[in-house]
PDB file of C-alpha atoms and ligand atoms in Angstrom:
ATOM      1  CA  MET A   1     -27.682 -90.871 -23.902  1.00 86.00           C
ATOM      2  CA  ALA A   2     -30.233 -93.660 -23.598  1.00 94.00           C
ATOM      3  CA  TYR A   3     -29.233 -97.010 -25.071  1.00 96.00           C
ATOM      4  CA  ILE A   4     -32.472 -97.364 -27.053  1.00 98.00           C
ATOM      5  CA  GLU A   5     -34.292 -94.304 -28.404  1.00 98.00           C
ATOM      6  CA  VAL A   6     -37.504 -95.013 -30.287  1.00 98.00           C
ATOM      7  CA  THR A   7     -39.037 -91.838 -31.724  1.00 98.00           C
ATOM      8  CA  HIS A   8     -42.428 -91.659 -33.511  1.00 98.00           C
ATOM      9  CA  GLU A   9     -42.023 -95.249 -34.698  1.00 98.00           C
ATOM     10  CA  THR A  10     -44.917 -96.371 -36.901  1.00 98.00           C
ATOM     11  CA  ARG A  11     -45.298 -99.677 -38.729  1.00 98.00           C
ATOM     12  CA  SER A  12     -48.222-100.384 -40.986  1.00 98.00           C
ATOM     13  CA  PHE A  13     -48.955-103.361 -43.219  1.00 97.00           C
ATOM     14  CA  ARG A  14     -50.930-103.146 -46.435  1.00 95.00           C
ATOM     15  CA  ASN A  15     -52.862-106.163 -47.709  1.00 92.00           C
ATOM     16  CA  GLY A  16     -54.793-105.183 -50.829  1.00 93.00           C
ATOM     17  CA  ASP A  17     -56.943-102.214 -49.760  1.00 94.00           C
ATOM     18  CA  GLN A  18     -56.689-103.098 -46.095  1.00 95.00           C
ATOM     19  CA  LEU A  19     -54.196-101.155 -43.979  1.00 96.00           C
ATOM     20  CA  THR A  20     -53.235-102.477 -40.539  1.00 97.00           C
ATOM     21  CA  VAL A  21     -51.347-100.115 -38.273  1.00 98.00           C
ATOM     22  CA  ALA A  22     -49.412-102.430 -35.914  1.00 98.00           C
ATOM     23  CA  ASN A  23     -47.332 -99.706 -34.192  1.00 98.00           C
ATOM     24  CA  ARG A  24     -48.640 -96.145 -34.130  1.00 98.00           C
ATOM     25  CA  ASP A  25     -46.263 -93.316 -33.242  1.00 98.00           C
ATOM     26  CA  LEU A  26     -44.327 -95.089 -30.448  1.00 98.00           C
ATOM     27  CA  THR A  27     -41.828 -92.982 -28.499  1.00 98.00           C
ATOM     28  CA  PHE A  28     -39.791 -94.242 -25.519  1.00 98.00           C
ATOM     29  CA  THR A  29     -36.222 -94.724 -24.294  1.00 98.00           C
ATOM     30  CA  VAL A  30     -34.433 -97.571 -22.503  1.00 98.00           C
ATOM     31  CA  GLU A  31     -31.257 -97.299 -20.432  1.00 96.00           C
ATOM     32  CA  ARG A  32     -28.329 -99.663 -20.977  1.00 95.00           C
ATOM     33  CA  GLY A  33     -28.525-102.797 -18.818  1.00 95.00           C
ATOM     34  CA  ALA A  34     -32.230-102.432 -18.041  1.00 96.00           C
ATOM     35  CA  VAL A  35     -34.665-105.345 -17.980  1.00 97.00           C
ATOM     36  CA  VAL A  36     -37.733-104.020 -19.779  1.00 97.00           C
ATOM     37  CA  THR A  37     -41.090-105.730 -20.065  1.00 98.00           C
ATOM     38  CA  ILE A  38     -43.531-104.929 -22.859  1.00 98.00           C
ATOM     39  CA  LEU A  39     -47.062-105.727 -21.761  1.00 97.00           C
ATOM     40  CA  GLY A  40     -50.174-105.853 -23.891  1.00 97.00           C
ATOM     41  CA  PRO A  41     -52.958-108.094 -25.167  1.00 97.00           C
ATOM     42  CA  SER A  42     -52.716-110.266 -28.256  1.00 96.00           C
ATOM     43  CA  GLY A  43     -52.633-108.162 -31.419  1.00 97.00           C
ATOM     44  CA  ALA A  44     -51.428-105.020 -29.609  1.00 98.00           C
ATOM     45  CA  GLY A  45     -48.264-104.761 -31.704  1.00 98.00           C
ATOM     46  CA  LYS A  46     -45.688-106.208 -29.290  1.00 98.00           C
ATOM     47  CA  SER A  47     -43.998-108.630 -31.685  1.00 97.00           C
ATOM     48  CA  THR A  48     -43.932-105.984 -34.413  1.00 98.00           C
ATOM     49  CA  LEU A  49     -42.008-103.682 -32.083  1.00 98.00           C
ATOM     50  CA  LEU A  50     -39.642-106.454 -30.992  1.00 98.00           C
ATOM     51  CA  ASN A  51     -38.963-107.446 -34.602  1.00 97.00           C
ATOM     52  CA  ILE A  52     -38.095-103.838 -35.436  1.00 98.00           C
ATOM     53  CA  LEU A  53     -35.777-103.534 -32.414  1.00 98.00           C
ATOM     54  CA  GLY A  54     -34.123-106.784 -33.505  1.00 97.00           C
ATOM     55  CA  GLY A  55     -33.555-105.741 -37.108  1.00 97.00           C
ATOM     56  CA  MET A  56     -35.977-108.338 -38.514  1.00 96.00           C
ATOM     57  CA  ASP A  57     -38.275-105.616 -39.800  1.00 97.00           C
ATOM     58  CA  SER A  58     -38.089-101.849 -40.358  1.00 97.00           C
ATOM     59  CA  PRO A  59     -40.577 -99.138 -39.437  1.00 98.00           C
ATOM     60  CA  THR A  60     -42.748 -97.394 -42.012  1.00 97.00           C
ATOM     61  CA  SER A  61     -41.741 -94.088 -40.406  1.00 98.00           C
ATOM     62  CA  GLY A  62     -39.928 -92.813 -37.343  1.00 98.00           C
ATOM     63  CA  GLN A  63     -36.512 -93.459 -35.825  1.00 98.00           C
ATOM     64  CA  VAL A  64     -35.056 -96.409 -33.903  1.00 98.00           C
ATOM     65  CA  LYS A  65     -31.660 -95.599 -32.439  1.00 98.00           C
ATOM     66  CA  ILE A  66     -29.644 -98.340 -30.766  1.00 97.00           C
ATOM     67  CA  ASP A  67     -26.500 -97.117 -29.061  1.00 95.00           C
ATOM     68  CA  GLY A  68     -26.764 -93.851 -31.003  1.00 95.00           C
ATOM     69  CA  VAL A  69     -27.186 -95.469 -34.440  1.00 96.00           C
ATOM     70  CA  ASP A  70     -30.478 -95.230 -36.363  1.00 98.00           C
ATOM     71  CA  ILE A  71     -31.194 -98.809 -37.492  1.00 98.00           C
ATOM     72  CA  SER A  72     -34.442 -97.781 -39.217  1.00 97.00           C
ATOM     73  CA  ARG A  73     -32.387 -96.559 -42.168  1.00 93.00           C
ATOM     74  CA  PHE A  74     -30.206 -99.685 -42.384  1.00 97.00           C
ATOM     75  CA  THR A  75     -29.817-101.573 -45.661  1.00 96.00           C
ATOM     76  CA  PRO A  76     -30.663-105.312 -45.603  1.00 95.00           C
ATOM     77  CA  LYS A  77     -26.931-106.040 -45.382  1.00 97.00           C
ATOM     78  CA  GLN A  78     -26.455-103.728 -42.416  1.00 97.00           C
ATOM     79  CA  LEU A  79     -29.468-105.339 -40.756  1.00 97.00           C
ATOM     80  CA  THR A  80     -27.928-108.795 -41.221  1.00 96.00           C
ATOM     81  CA  THR A  81     -24.732-107.670 -39.512  1.00 96.00           C
ATOM     82  CA  TYR A  82     -26.719-106.010 -36.747  1.00 96.00           C
ATOM     83  CA  ARG A  83     -28.766-109.186 -36.102  1.00 96.00           C
ATOM     84  CA  ARG A  84     -25.633-111.334 -36.097  1.00 94.00           C
ATOM     85  CA  GLN A  85     -23.468-109.186 -33.878  1.00 93.00           C
ATOM     86  CA  ALA A  86     -25.752-107.248 -31.607  1.00 94.00           C
ATOM     87  CA  VAL A  87     -28.958-109.195 -30.977  1.00 96.00           C
ATOM     88  CA  GLY A  88     -29.935-112.409 -29.219  1.00 96.00           C
ATOM     89  CA  PHE A  89     -33.476-113.746 -29.679  1.00 96.00           C
ATOM     90  CA  VAL A  90     -35.563-116.052 -27.528  1.00 96.00           C
ATOM     91  CA  PHE A  91     -38.969-117.068 -28.887  1.00 94.00           C
ATOM     92  CA  GLN A  92     -42.009-118.809 -27.421  1.00 92.00           C
ATOM     93  CA  PHE A  93     -41.142-122.020 -29.265  1.00 93.00           C
ATOM     94  CA  TYR A  94     -37.492-122.719 -28.761  1.00 93.00           C
ATOM     95  CA  ASN A  95     -36.547-123.278 -32.409  1.00 93.00           C
ATOM     96  CA  LEU A  96     -33.568-125.483 -31.586  1.00 97.00           C
ATOM     97  CA  ILE A  97     -31.949-127.547 -34.326  1.00 97.00           C
ATOM     98  CA  PRO A  98     -33.171-131.081 -33.543  1.00 97.00           C
ATOM     99  CA  ASN A  99     -30.155-133.034 -34.753  1.00 97.00           C
ATOM    100  CA  LEU A 100     -27.620-130.954 -32.825  1.00 98.00           C
ATOM    101  CA  THR A 101     -26.958-131.433 -29.096  1.00 98.00           C
ATOM    102  CA  ALA A 102     -27.659-128.646 -26.611  1.00 98.00           C
ATOM    103  CA  ARG A 103     -23.979-127.730 -26.665  1.00 98.00           C
ATOM    104  CA  GLU A 104     -23.828-127.768 -30.480  1.00 98.00           C
ATOM    105  CA  ASN A 105     -26.902-125.526 -30.735  1.00 97.00           C
ATOM    106  CA  VAL A 106     -25.152-122.966 -28.531  1.00 97.00           C
ATOM    107  CA  GLU A 107     -21.827-123.402 -30.307  1.00 97.00           C
ATOM    108  CA  LEU A 108     -23.405-122.758 -33.703  1.00 95.00           C
ATOM    109  CA  ALA A 109     -24.669-119.353 -32.587  1.00 94.00           C
ATOM    110  CA  SER A 110     -21.329-118.473 -31.016  1.00 94.00           C
ATOM    111  CA  GLN A 111     -19.590-119.213 -34.313  1.00 94.00           C
ATOM    112  CA  ILE A 112     -21.476-116.597 -36.331  1.00 92.00           C
ATOM    113  CA  THR A 113     -20.446-113.716 -34.121  1.00 91.00           C
ATOM    114  CA  GLN A 114     -17.204-112.006 -33.135  1.00 89.00           C
ATOM    115  CA  ASP A 115     -16.504-111.737 -29.433  1.00 89.00           C
ATOM    116  CA  ALA A 116     -18.699-114.722 -28.465  1.00 93.00           C
ATOM    117  CA  ARG A 117     -18.929-116.020 -24.909  1.00 94.00           C
ATOM    118  CA  ASP A 118     -17.471-119.352 -23.879  1.00 95.00           C
ATOM    119  CA  VAL A 119     -20.005-122.057 -24.782  1.00 97.00           C
ATOM    120  CA  ASP A 120     -19.548-124.185 -21.646  1.00 96.00           C
ATOM    121  CA  GLN A 121     -19.637-121.193 -19.318  1.00 94.00           C
ATOM    122  CA  THR A 122     -22.846-120.069 -20.967  1.00 94.00           C
ATOM    123  CA  LEU A 123     -24.423-123.504 -20.528  1.00 95.00           C
ATOM    124  CA  ALA A 124     -23.365-123.347 -16.870  1.00 93.00           C
ATOM    125  CA  LEU A 125     -24.952-119.894 -16.579  1.00 90.00           C
ATOM    126  CA  VAL A 126     -28.351-121.374 -17.492  1.00 91.00           C
ATOM    127  CA  GLY A 127     -27.781-124.449 -15.290  1.00 92.00           C
ATOM    128  CA  LEU A 128     -27.447-126.959 -18.103  1.00 94.00           C
ATOM    129  CA  SER A 129     -23.848-128.189 -17.899  1.00 95.00           C
ATOM    130  CA  ASP A 130     -25.004-131.748 -17.249  1.00 96.00           C
ATOM    131  CA  ARG A 131     -27.367-131.799 -20.253  1.00 97.00           C
ATOM    132  CA  ALA A 132     -24.892-130.450 -22.817  1.00 97.00           C
ATOM    133  CA  ARG A 133     -24.733-133.728 -24.760  1.00 97.00           C
ATOM    134  CA  ASN A 134     -28.479-134.222 -24.946  1.00 98.00           C
ATOM    135  CA  PHE A 135     -30.502-133.573 -28.073  1.00 98.00           C
ATOM    136  CA  PRO A 136     -33.514-131.231 -27.839  1.00 97.00           C
ATOM    137  CA  ALA A 137     -36.025-134.128 -27.914  1.00 97.00           C
ATOM    138  CA  GLN A 138     -34.335-135.537 -24.787  1.00 98.00           C
ATOM    139  CA  LEU A 139     -34.908-132.303 -22.859  1.00 97.00           C
ATOM    140  CA  SER A 140     -38.010-130.919 -21.145  1.00 95.00           C
ATOM    141  CA  GLY A 141     -39.647-127.731 -22.446  1.00 95.00           C
ATOM    142  CA  GLY A 142     -37.995-125.645 -19.742  1.00 94.00           C
ATOM    143  CA  GLU A 143     -34.589-127.146 -20.493  1.00 95.00           C
ATOM    144  CA  GLN A 144     -35.039-126.522 -24.203  1.00 96.00           C
ATOM    145  CA  GLN A 145     -35.893-122.906 -23.489  1.00 93.00           C
ATOM    146  CA  ARG A 146     -32.768-122.626 -21.322  1.00 94.00           C
ATOM    147  CA  VAL A 147     -30.728-123.913 -24.268  1.00 96.00           C
ATOM    148  CA  ALA A 148     -32.368-121.226 -26.400  1.00 96.00           C
ATOM    149  CA  ILE A 149     -31.420-118.611 -23.792  1.00 95.00           C
ATOM    150  CA  ALA A 150     -27.835-119.916 -23.720  1.00 95.00           C
ATOM    151  CA  ARG A 151     -27.760-119.791 -27.515  1.00 95.00           C
ATOM    152  CA  ALA A 152     -28.849-116.144 -27.462  1.00 95.00           C
ATOM    153  CA  VAL A 153     -26.538-115.143 -24.598  1.00 93.00           C
ATOM    154  CA  ALA A 154     -23.502-116.957 -26.079  1.00 94.00           C
ATOM    155  CA  LYS A 155     -23.437-114.403 -28.880  1.00 93.00           C
ATOM    156  CA  ASN A 156     -22.659-111.822 -26.197  1.00 92.00           C
ATOM    157  CA  PRO A 157     -25.420-109.612 -27.592  1.00 94.00           C
ATOM    158  CA  LYS A 158     -25.902-105.990 -26.649  1.00 92.00           C
ATOM    159  CA  LEU A 159     -29.606-106.613 -26.735  1.00 96.00           C
ATOM    160  CA  LEU A 160     -31.503-109.742 -25.677  1.00 96.00           C
ATOM    161  CA  LEU A 161     -35.051-109.867 -27.067  1.00 97.00           C
ATOM    162  CA  CYS A 162     -37.527-112.392 -25.670  1.00 97.00           C
ATOM    163  CA  ASP A 163     -40.973-112.760 -27.274  1.00 97.00           C
ATOM    164  CA  GLU A 164     -43.392-114.498 -24.848  1.00 95.00           C
ATOM    165  CA  PRO A 165     -40.560-116.765 -23.616  1.00 94.00           C
ATOM    166  CA  THR A 166     -42.779-118.622 -21.142  1.00 94.00           C
ATOM    167  CA  GLY A 167     -45.796-118.923 -23.442  1.00 91.00           C
ATOM    168  CA  ALA A 168     -45.353-122.666 -23.911  1.00 90.00           C
ATOM    169  CA  LEU A 169     -44.271-123.508 -20.350  1.00 91.00           C
ATOM    170  CA  ASP A 170     -46.100-124.436 -17.160  1.00 90.00           C
ATOM    171  CA  TYR A 171     -46.195-122.030 -14.248  1.00 90.00           C
ATOM    172  CA  GLN A 172     -43.166-123.184 -12.215  1.00 90.00           C
ATOM    173  CA  THR A 173     -41.006-123.802 -15.270  1.00 90.00           C
ATOM    174  CA  GLY A 174     -41.956-120.401 -16.641  1.00 91.00           C
ATOM    175  CA  LYS A 175     -40.829-118.759 -13.429  1.00 92.00           C
ATOM    176  CA  GLN A 176     -37.493-120.600 -13.522  1.00 91.00           C
ATOM    177  CA  VAL A 177     -36.914-119.580 -17.131  1.00 92.00           C
ATOM    178  CA  LEU A 178     -37.627-115.912 -16.363  1.00 95.00           C
ATOM    179  CA  GLN A 179     -35.215-116.111 -13.433  1.00 94.00           C
ATOM    180  CA  VAL A 180     -32.539-117.517 -15.752  1.00 91.00           C
ATOM    181  CA  ILE A 181     -33.105-114.646 -18.201  1.00 93.00           C
ATOM    182  CA  GLN A 182     -32.958-112.058 -15.423  1.00 94.00           C
ATOM    183  CA  ASP A 183     -29.834-113.567 -13.833  1.00 91.00           C
ATOM    184  CA  ALA A 184     -28.063-113.894 -17.172  1.00 89.00           C
ATOM    185  CA  ALA A 185     -28.933-110.287 -18.005  1.00 91.00           C
ATOM    186  CA  LYS A 186     -27.707-108.897 -14.714  1.00 90.00           C
ATOM    187  CA  GLN A 187     -24.510-110.972 -14.759  1.00 89.00           C
ATOM    188  CA  THR A 188     -23.623-109.955 -18.304  1.00 89.00           C
ATOM    189  CA  GLY A 189     -24.956-106.375 -18.243  1.00 91.00           C
ATOM    190  CA  THR A 190     -27.113-107.065 -21.288  1.00 94.00           C
ATOM    191  CA  THR A 191     -30.147-104.902 -22.009  1.00 97.00           C
ATOM    192  CA  VAL A 192     -33.172-107.208 -22.103  1.00 97.00           C
ATOM    193  CA  ILE A 193     -36.667-106.771 -23.479  1.00 98.00           C
ATOM    194  CA  ILE A 194     -39.278-109.343 -22.534  1.00 97.00           C
ATOM    195  CA  VAL A 195     -42.660-109.331 -24.264  1.00 97.00           C
ATOM    196  CA  THR A 196     -45.582-110.708 -22.286  1.00 96.00           C
ATOM    197  CA  HIS A 197     -49.367-110.495 -22.149  1.00 94.00           C
ATOM    198  CA  ASN A 198     -49.243-111.303 -18.424  1.00 94.00           C
ATOM    199  CA  SER A 199     -49.407-108.248 -16.160  1.00 94.00           C
ATOM    200  CA  ALA A 200     -47.977-110.145 -13.172  1.00 93.00           C
ATOM    201  CA  ILE A 201     -44.870-111.183 -15.096  1.00 94.00           C
ATOM    202  CA  ALA A 202     -44.431-107.621 -16.329  1.00 96.00           C
ATOM    203  CA  GLN A 203     -43.705-106.473 -12.754  1.00 95.00           C
ATOM    204  CA  MET A 204     -40.242-108.096 -12.921  1.00 96.00           C
ATOM    205  CA  GLY A 205     -39.146-105.260 -15.225  1.00 96.00           C
ATOM    206  CA  ASP A 206     -37.045-102.238 -14.273  1.00 96.00           C
ATOM    207  CA  GLN A 207     -39.322-100.563 -16.798  1.00 97.00           C
ATOM    208  CA  VAL A 208     -42.810-101.651 -17.894  1.00 98.00           C
ATOM    209  CA  ILE A 209     -44.099-100.429 -21.259  1.00 98.00           C
ATOM    210  CA  ARG A 210     -47.822-101.020 -21.789  1.00 98.00           C
ATOM    211  CA  ILE A 211     -49.016-101.265 -25.367  1.00 98.00           C
ATOM    212  CA  ASN A 212     -52.631-101.448 -26.442  1.00 98.00           C
ATOM    213  CA  ASP A 213     -54.175-101.105 -29.889  1.00 98.00           C
ATOM    214  CA  ALA A 214     -50.788-100.259 -31.504  1.00 98.00           C
ATOM    215  CA  GLN A 215     -50.101 -97.383 -29.107  1.00 98.00           C
ATOM    216  CA  ILE A 216     -48.162 -96.867 -25.899  1.00 98.00           C
ATOM    217  CA  GLN A 217     -50.525 -96.564 -22.967  1.00 98.00           C
ATOM    218  CA  SER A 218     -47.945 -95.985 -20.262  1.00 97.00           C
ATOM    219  CA  VAL A 219     -44.256 -96.293 -19.430  1.00 97.00           C
ATOM    220  CA  HIS A 220     -43.589 -97.108 -15.806  1.00 96.00           C
ATOM    221  CA  HIS A 221     -40.164 -97.148 -14.127  1.00 95.00           C
ATOM    222  CA  ASN A 222     -39.889 -99.586 -11.232  1.00 94.00           C
ATOM    223  CA  ALA A 223     -37.325 -98.444  -8.678  1.00 92.00           C
ATOM    224  CA  HIS A 224     -37.906-101.806  -6.979  1.00 92.00           C
ATOM    225  CA  PRO A 225     -38.955-104.439  -9.517  1.00 93.00           C
ATOM    226  CA  THR A 226     -40.858-107.318  -7.939  1.00 93.00           C
ATOM    227  CA  PRO A 227     -38.565-110.314  -7.327  1.00 92.00           C
ATOM    228  CA  LEU A 228     -39.749-113.261  -9.411  1.00 93.00           C
ATOM    229  CA  ALA A 229     -40.083-115.377  -6.276  1.00 91.00           C
ATOM    230  CA  ASP A 230     -42.803-112.959  -5.099  1.00 92.00           C
ATOM    231  CA  ILE A 231     -44.686-112.859  -8.391  1.00 91.00           C
ATOM    232  CA  GLU A 232     -47.779-115.062  -8.662  1.00 89.00           C
ATOM    233  CA  TRP A 233     -49.966-115.453 -11.710  1.00 87.00           C
TER     234      TRP A 233
HETATM  235  N1  ADP B 301     -46.419-109.161 -41.524  1.00 97.86           N
HETATM  236  C1  ADP B 301     -47.657-108.710 -41.242  1.00 97.86           C
HETATM  237  N2  ADP B 301     -48.548-108.456 -42.215  1.00 97.86           N
HETATM  238  C2  ADP B 301     -49.783-107.989 -41.941  1.00 97.86           C
HETATM  239  N3  ADP B 301     -50.229-107.727 -40.712  1.00 97.86           N
HETATM  240  C3  ADP B 301     -49.383-107.946 -39.686  1.00 97.86           C
HETATM  241  C4  ADP B 301     -48.068-108.449 -39.892  1.00 97.86           C
HETATM  242  N4  ADP B 301     -47.455-108.567 -38.672  1.00 97.86           N
HETATM  243  C5  ADP B 301     -48.363-108.171 -37.768  1.00 97.86           C
HETATM  244  N5  ADP B 301     -49.516-107.784 -38.369  1.00 97.86           N
HETATM  245  C6  ADP B 301     -50.724-107.265 -37.677  1.00 97.86           C
HETATM  246  O1  ADP B 301     -50.317-106.243 -36.777  1.00 97.86           O
HETATM  247  C7  ADP B 301     -51.062-106.316 -35.562  1.00 97.86           C
HETATM  248  C8  ADP B 301     -50.096-106.486 -34.393  1.00 97.86           C
HETATM  249  O2  ADP B 301     -49.497-107.787 -34.466  1.00 97.86           O
HETATM  250  P1  ADP B 301     -48.361-108.266 -33.450  1.00 97.86           P
HETATM  251  O3  ADP B 301     -47.279-107.260 -33.423  1.00 97.86           O
HETATM  252  O4  ADP B 301     -48.004-109.642 -33.839  1.00 97.86           O
HETATM  253  O5  ADP B 301     -49.146-108.245 -32.052  1.00 97.86           O
HETATM  254  P2  ADP B 301     -48.811-108.969 -30.675  1.00 97.86           P
HETATM  255  O6  ADP B 301     -47.425-109.524 -30.738  1.00 97.86           O
HETATM  256  O7  ADP B 301     -48.966-107.911 -29.628  1.00 97.86           O
HETATM  257  O8  ADP B 301     -49.839-110.053 -30.504  1.00 97.86           O
HETATM  258  C9  ADP B 301     -52.036-107.460 -35.735  1.00 97.86           C
HETATM  259  O9  ADP B 301     -53.259-106.931 -36.185  1.00 97.86           O
HETATM  260  C10 ADP B 301     -51.380-108.317 -36.812  1.00 97.86           C
HETATM  261  O10 ADP B 301     -52.342-109.048 -37.531  1.00 97.86           O
HETATM  262 MG1   MG B 302     -46.714-111.443 -30.494  1.00 97.86          MG
END
């Protein structure tokens, strides 16, 4: 059984008489432990899909099974538990709490979940042991994003969801951050989904899902994903 099974997932938004279909009849599967990239232009429906996978939103119709359980029928309370226990999020803007140190930001996330990872080991995993006592404003953008990755990974999530994680970073820093995500995923066996509008970055995925105009254009399985060191954009 695939770890993620999305079947005929549709999400539309109504604003007055205007109906926007953000995801139209999406069907795909993802194997446990895969690093998946979702590629598509701005407005294609990528964040809508990620939010649904992460239990921040629910589809208008269709099924979204995670580990055999259909989360599309979850109550708000079940969704809260799912987000807390099963999902780690990394966003374009790091969303760290400014008056907590790097370590405290990670610790806070680890406290809301059962079965959390060790905070210091997780900071070491993202290469930030020596910056643990710094506040976000004392860290570079790349370091702040690594704290955000540590915060997500410390929850020991089944699913790590990253929405344009390098969108605010320069080229080299972006590459380093993607490497940290990939290494953390492979070391912990976490299933990872990375949203990007950059087709070069997408080649790091074991699976590349192209979305355009709310629909899936193609699903490509990479037997040999391109190593990040070889990716140029
Ligand atoms: N909460 C919402 N209410 C109304 N329209 C939305 C909402 N969220 C997304 N949309 C619309 O759905 C479409 C897809 O948006 P989004 O998933 O954010 O695309 P992407 O992340 O690929 O840029 C866009 O037309 C966007 O305006
Ligand atoms: Mg988006």
